[in-house]
CSV table of C-alpha atoms and ligand atoms in Angstrom, one decimal:
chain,number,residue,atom,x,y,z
A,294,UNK,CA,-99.3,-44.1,167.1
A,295,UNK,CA,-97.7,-47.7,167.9
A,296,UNK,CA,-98.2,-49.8,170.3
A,297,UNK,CA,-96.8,-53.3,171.1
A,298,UNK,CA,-99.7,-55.6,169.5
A,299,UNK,CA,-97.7,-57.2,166.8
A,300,UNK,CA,-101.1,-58.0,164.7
A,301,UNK,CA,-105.1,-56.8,165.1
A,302,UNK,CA,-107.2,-57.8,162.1
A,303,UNK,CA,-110.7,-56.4,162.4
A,304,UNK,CA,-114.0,-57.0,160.3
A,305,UNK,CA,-111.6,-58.0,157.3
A,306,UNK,CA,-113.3,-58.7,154.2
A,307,UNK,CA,-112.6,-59.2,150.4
A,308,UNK,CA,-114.4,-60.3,147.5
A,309,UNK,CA,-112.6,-61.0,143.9
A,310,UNK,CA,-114.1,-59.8,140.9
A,311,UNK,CA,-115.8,-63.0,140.2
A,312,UNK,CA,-118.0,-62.2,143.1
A,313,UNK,CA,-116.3,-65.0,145.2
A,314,UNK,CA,-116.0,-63.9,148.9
A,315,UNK,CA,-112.7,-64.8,150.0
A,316,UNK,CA,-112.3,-63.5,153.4
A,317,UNK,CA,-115.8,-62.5,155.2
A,318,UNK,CA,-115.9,-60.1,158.5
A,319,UNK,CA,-112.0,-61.6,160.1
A,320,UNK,CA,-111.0,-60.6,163.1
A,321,UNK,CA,-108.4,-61.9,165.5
A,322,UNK,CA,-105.2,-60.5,167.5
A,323,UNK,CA,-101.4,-62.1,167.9
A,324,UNK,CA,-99.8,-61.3,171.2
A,325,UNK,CA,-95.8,-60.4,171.1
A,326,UNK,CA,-94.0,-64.1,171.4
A,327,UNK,CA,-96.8,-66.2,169.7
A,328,UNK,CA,-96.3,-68.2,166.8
A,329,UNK,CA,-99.6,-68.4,165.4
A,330,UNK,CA,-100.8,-70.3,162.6
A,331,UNK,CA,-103.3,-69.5,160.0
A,332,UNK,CA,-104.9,-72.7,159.5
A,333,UNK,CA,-107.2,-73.9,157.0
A,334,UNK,CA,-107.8,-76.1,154.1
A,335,UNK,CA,-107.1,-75.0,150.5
A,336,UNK,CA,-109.4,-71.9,149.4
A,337,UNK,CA,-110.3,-71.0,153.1
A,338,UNK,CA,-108.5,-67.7,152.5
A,339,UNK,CA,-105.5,-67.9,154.0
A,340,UNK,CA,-103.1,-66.3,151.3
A,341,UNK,CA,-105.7,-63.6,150.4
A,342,UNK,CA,-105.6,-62.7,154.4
A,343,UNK,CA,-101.6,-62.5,154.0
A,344,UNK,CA,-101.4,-61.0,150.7
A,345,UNK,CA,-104.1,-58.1,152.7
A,346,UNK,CA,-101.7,-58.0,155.9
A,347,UNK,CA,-98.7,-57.4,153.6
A,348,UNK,CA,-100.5,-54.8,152.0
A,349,UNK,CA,-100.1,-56.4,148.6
A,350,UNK,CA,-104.0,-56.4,147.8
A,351,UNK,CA,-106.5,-54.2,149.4
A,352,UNK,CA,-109.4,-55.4,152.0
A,353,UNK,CA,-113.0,-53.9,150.7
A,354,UNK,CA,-113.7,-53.3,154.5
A,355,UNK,CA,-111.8,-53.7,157.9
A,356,UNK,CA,-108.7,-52.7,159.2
A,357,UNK,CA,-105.0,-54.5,159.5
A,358,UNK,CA,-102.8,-52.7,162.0
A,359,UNK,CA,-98.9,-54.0,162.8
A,360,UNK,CA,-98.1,-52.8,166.3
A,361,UNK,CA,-100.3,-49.8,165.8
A,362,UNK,CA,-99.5,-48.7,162.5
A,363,UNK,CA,-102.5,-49.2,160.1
A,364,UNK,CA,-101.6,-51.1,156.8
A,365,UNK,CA,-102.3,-49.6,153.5
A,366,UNK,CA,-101.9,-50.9,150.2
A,367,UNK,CA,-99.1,-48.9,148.1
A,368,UNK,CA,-97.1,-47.6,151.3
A,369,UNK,CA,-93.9,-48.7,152.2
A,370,UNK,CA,-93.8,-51.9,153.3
A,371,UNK,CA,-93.1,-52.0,157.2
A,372,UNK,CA,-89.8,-52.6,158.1
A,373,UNK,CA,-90.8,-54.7,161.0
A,374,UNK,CA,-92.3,-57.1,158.8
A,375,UNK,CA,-90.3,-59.9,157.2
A,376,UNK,CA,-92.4,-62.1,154.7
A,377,UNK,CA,-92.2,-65.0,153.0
A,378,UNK,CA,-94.3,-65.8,150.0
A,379,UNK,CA,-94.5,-69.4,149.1
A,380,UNK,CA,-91.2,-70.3,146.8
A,381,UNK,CA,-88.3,-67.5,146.6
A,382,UNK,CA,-86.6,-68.7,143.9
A,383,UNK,CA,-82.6,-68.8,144.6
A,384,UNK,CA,-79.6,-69.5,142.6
A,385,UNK,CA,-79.4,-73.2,142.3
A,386,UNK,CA,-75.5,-73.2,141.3
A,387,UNK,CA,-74.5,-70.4,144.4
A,388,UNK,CA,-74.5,-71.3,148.0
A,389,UNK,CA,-77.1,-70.6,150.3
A,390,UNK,CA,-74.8,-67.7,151.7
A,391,UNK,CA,-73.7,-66.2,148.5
A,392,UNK,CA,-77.7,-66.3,147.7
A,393,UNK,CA,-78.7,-64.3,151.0
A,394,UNK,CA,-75.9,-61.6,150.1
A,395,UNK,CA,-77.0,-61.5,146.9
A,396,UNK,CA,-80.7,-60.8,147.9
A,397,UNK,CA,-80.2,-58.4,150.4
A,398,UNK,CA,-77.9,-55.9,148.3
A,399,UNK,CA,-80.3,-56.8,145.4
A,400,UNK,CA,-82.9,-55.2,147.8
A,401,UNK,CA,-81.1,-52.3,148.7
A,402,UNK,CA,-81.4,-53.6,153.1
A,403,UNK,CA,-77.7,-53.2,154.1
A,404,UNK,CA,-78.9,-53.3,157.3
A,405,UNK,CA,-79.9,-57.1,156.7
A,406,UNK,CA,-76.3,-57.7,156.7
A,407,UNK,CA,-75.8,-57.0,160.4
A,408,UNK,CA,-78.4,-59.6,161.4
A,409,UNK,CA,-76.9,-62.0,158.4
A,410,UNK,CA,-75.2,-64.4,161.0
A,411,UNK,CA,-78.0,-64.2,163.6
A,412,UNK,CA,-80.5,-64.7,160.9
A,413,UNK,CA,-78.3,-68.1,159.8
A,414,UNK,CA,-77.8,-69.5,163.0
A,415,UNK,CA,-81.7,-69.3,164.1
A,416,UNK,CA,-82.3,-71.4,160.8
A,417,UNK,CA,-79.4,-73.4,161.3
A,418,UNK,CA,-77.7,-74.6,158.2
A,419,UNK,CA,-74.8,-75.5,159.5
A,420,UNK,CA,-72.1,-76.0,157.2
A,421,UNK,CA,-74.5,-76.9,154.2
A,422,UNK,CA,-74.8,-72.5,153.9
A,423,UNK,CA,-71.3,-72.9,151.7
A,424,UNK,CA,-72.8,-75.3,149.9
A,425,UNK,CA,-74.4,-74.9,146.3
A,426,UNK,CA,-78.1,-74.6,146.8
A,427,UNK,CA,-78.8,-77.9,144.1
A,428,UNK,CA,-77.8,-80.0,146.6
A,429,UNK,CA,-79.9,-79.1,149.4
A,430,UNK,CA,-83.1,-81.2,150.8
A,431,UNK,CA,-86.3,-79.3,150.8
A,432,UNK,CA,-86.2,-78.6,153.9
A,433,UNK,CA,-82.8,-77.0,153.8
A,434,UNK,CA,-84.5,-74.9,151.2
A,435,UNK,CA,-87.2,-73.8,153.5
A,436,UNK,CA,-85.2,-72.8,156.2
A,437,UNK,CA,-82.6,-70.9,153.8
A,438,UNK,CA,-86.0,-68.8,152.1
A,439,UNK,CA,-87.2,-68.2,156.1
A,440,UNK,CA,-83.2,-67.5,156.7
A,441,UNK,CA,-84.2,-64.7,154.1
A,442,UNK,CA,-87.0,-63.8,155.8
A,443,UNK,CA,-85.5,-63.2,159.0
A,444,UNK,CA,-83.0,-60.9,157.5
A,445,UNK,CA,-82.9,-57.5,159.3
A,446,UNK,CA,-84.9,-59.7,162.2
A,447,UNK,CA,-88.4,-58.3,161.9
A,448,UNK,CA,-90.4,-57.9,164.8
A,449,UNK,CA,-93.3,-59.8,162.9
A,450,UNK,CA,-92.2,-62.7,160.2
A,451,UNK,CA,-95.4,-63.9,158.2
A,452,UNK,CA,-94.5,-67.2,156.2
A,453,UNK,CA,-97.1,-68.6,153.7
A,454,UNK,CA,-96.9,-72.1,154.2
A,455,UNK,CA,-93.3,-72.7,155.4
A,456,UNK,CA,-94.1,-76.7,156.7
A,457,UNK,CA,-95.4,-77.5,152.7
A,458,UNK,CA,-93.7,-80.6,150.9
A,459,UNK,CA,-91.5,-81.2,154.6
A,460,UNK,CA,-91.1,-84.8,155.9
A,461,UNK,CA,-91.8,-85.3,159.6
A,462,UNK,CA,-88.4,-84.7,161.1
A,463,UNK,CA,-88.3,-81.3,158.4
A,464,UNK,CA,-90.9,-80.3,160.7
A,465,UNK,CA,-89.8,-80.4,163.7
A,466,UNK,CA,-86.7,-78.9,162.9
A,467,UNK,CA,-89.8,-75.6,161.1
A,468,UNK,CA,-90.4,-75.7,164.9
A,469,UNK,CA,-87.4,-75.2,166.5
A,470,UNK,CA,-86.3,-72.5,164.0
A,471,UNK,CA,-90.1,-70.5,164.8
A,472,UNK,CA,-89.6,-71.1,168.2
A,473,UNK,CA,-85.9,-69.8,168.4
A,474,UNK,CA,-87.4,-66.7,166.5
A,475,UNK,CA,-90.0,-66.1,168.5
A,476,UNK,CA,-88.1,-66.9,171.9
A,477,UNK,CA,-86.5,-63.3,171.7
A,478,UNK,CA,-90.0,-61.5,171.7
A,479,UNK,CA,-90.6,-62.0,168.0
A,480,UNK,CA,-94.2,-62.5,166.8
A,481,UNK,CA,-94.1,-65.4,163.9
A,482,UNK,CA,-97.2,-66.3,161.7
A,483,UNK,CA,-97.7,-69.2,159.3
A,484,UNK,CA,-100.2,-70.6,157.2
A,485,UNK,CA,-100.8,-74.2,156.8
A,486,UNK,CA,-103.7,-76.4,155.8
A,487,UNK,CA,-102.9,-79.1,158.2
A,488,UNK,CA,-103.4,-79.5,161.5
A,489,UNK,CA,-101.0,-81.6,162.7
A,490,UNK,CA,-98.3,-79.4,161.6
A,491,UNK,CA,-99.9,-76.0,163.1
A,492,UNK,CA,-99.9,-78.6,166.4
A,493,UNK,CA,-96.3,-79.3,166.3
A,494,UNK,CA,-95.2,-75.8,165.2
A,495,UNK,CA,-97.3,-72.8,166.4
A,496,UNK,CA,-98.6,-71.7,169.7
A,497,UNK,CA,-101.3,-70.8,169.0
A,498,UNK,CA,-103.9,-70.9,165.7
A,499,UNK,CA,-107.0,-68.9,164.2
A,500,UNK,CA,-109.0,-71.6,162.3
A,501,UNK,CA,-110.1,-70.4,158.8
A,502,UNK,CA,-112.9,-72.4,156.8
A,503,UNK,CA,-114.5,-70.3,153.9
A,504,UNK,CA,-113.2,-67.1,154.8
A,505,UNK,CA,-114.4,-67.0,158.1
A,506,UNK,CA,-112.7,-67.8,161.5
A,507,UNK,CA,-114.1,-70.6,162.8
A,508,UNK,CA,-111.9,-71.3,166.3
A,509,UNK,CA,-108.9,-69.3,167.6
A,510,UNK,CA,-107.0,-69.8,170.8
A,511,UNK,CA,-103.5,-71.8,172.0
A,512,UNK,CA,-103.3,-74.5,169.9
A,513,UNK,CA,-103.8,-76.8,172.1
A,514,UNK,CA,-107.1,-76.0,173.1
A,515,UNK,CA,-107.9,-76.1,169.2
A,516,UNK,CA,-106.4,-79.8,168.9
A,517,UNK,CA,-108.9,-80.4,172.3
A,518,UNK,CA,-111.8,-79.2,170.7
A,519,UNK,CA,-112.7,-82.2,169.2
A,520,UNK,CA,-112.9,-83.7,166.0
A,521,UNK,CA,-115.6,-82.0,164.5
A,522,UNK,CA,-112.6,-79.6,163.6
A,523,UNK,CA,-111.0,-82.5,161.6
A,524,UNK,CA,-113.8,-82.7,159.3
A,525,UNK,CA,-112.8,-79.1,157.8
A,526,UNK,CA,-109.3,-80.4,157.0
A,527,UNK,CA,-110.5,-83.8,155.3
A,528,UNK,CA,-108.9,-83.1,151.7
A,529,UNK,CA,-110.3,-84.4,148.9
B,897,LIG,P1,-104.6,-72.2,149.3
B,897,LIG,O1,-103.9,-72.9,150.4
B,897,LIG,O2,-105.2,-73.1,148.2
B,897,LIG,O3,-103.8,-71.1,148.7
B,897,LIG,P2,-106.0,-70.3,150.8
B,897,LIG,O4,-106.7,-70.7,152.1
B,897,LIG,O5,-104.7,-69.6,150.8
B,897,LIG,O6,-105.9,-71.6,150.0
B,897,LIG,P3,-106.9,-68.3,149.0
B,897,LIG,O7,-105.8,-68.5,148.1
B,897,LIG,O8,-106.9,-67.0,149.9
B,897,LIG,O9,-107.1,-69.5,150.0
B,897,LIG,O10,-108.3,-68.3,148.2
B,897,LIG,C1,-109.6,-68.1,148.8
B,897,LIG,C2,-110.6,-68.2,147.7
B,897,LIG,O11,-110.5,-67.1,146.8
B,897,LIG,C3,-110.5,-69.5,146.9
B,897,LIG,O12,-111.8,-70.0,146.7
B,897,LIG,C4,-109.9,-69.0,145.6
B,897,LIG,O13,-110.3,-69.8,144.5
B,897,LIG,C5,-110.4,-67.6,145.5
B,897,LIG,N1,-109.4,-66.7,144.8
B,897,LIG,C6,-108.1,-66.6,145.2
B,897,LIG,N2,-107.5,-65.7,144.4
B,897,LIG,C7,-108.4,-65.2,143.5
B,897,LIG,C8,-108.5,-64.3,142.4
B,897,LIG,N3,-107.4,-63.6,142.0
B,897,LIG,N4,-109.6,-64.2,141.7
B,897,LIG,C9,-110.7,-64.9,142.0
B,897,LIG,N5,-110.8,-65.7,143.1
B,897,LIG,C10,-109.7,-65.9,143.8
């Protein structure tokens, strides 16, 4: 039965093969309208958690439900869920447009191409979208992968680390683009292993540090806490 809680992760846990606990006993809920960022520094567990939520790999105990609807590895992916894994790969030589059309016939979602120009003006391209994709910044890249993302405009987008290898103004601009998203009643959640740019994109954050939650709540509550939090994100 569904209901209008966009995420509800409870007890989630996964160990590898090796032994190596990735994700131990994670629980936490995203409200419709949050963006919410999964922070944490490399190997906290992060990408396991949205490899789990996108029902890619399979949690050795807990449950992941998407407004309602429990999330099994092997189904059908939910329609309401647009994700993003780390580095689509486009056409370098066809323009961001042609690269988007391409994708969503490729992936058989002609009902992507409805939302095609809503999809492109919340990531705003502007006229680079005619463009060949070679000559685009990184963060033109970015927004055309979460552009793809958006496609069909899911109720919940999950991006694995959208803000990586973006310069300071890239960012802000991340921000604008989630918060546009998530303005309509869209849930958005994005990983990151820094906290200033969960502070200057995301609503609100759940704190990962060895595959457990260690803080959740509006962001800036998080960035209030202290700096003890800091200390989890020094990187070597
Ligand atoms: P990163 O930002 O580096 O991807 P992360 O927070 O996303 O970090 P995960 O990728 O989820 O972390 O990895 C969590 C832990 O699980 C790490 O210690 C990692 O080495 C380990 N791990 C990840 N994938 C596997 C695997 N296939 N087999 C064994 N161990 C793995």
């Amino acid at each position: 039965r569904g209901t209008d809680v966009p995420l509800e992760i409870t007890g989630l846990t996964k160990a590898y093969k090796n032994g190596h606990l990735a994700v131990a006993d994670l629980s936490f809920r995203v409200e419709k309208g949050q963006v919410l960022g999964l922070l944490g520094p490399n190997g906290a567990g992060k990408t396991t958690t949205l490899r789990m939520l996108m029902g890619l790999i399979r949690p050795d105990s807990g449950e992941i439900r998407i407004f309602g609807h429990r999330v099994t590895p092997g189904a059908p992916v939910l329609a309401r869920l647009g994700s993003f894994v780390e580095g689509p790969g486009f056409l370098p030589h066809l323009s961001g447009r042609d690269n988007l059309d391409l994708y969503w016939r490729a992936t058989g979602r002609p009902a992507a191409e409805a939302h095609l120009e809503e999809a492109l003006a919340i990531a705003d391209l502007g006229p680079a979208l005619d463009r060949a994709v070679r000559t685009y910044s990184q963060g033109m890249r970015q927004r055309l992968a979460i552009a793809q993302a958006m496609l069909g405009l899911p109720d919940l987008l999950v991006l694995d680390e959208p803000t990586n290898g973006l310069d300071p103004p890239q960012i802000r601009e991340m921000r604008e683009v989630l918060v546009r998203y998530a303005a309509a009643g869209r849930t958005v959640i994005v990983s990151s292993h820094l906290l200033a740019e969960v502070e200057q994109t995301c609503t609100h954050a759940v704190v990962m540090a060895g595959g457990r939650r260690v803080a959740a709540g509006p962001v800036a509550d998080i960035v209030g806490s202290g700096r003890r939090l800091e200390d989890a994100f020094l990187e070597i």
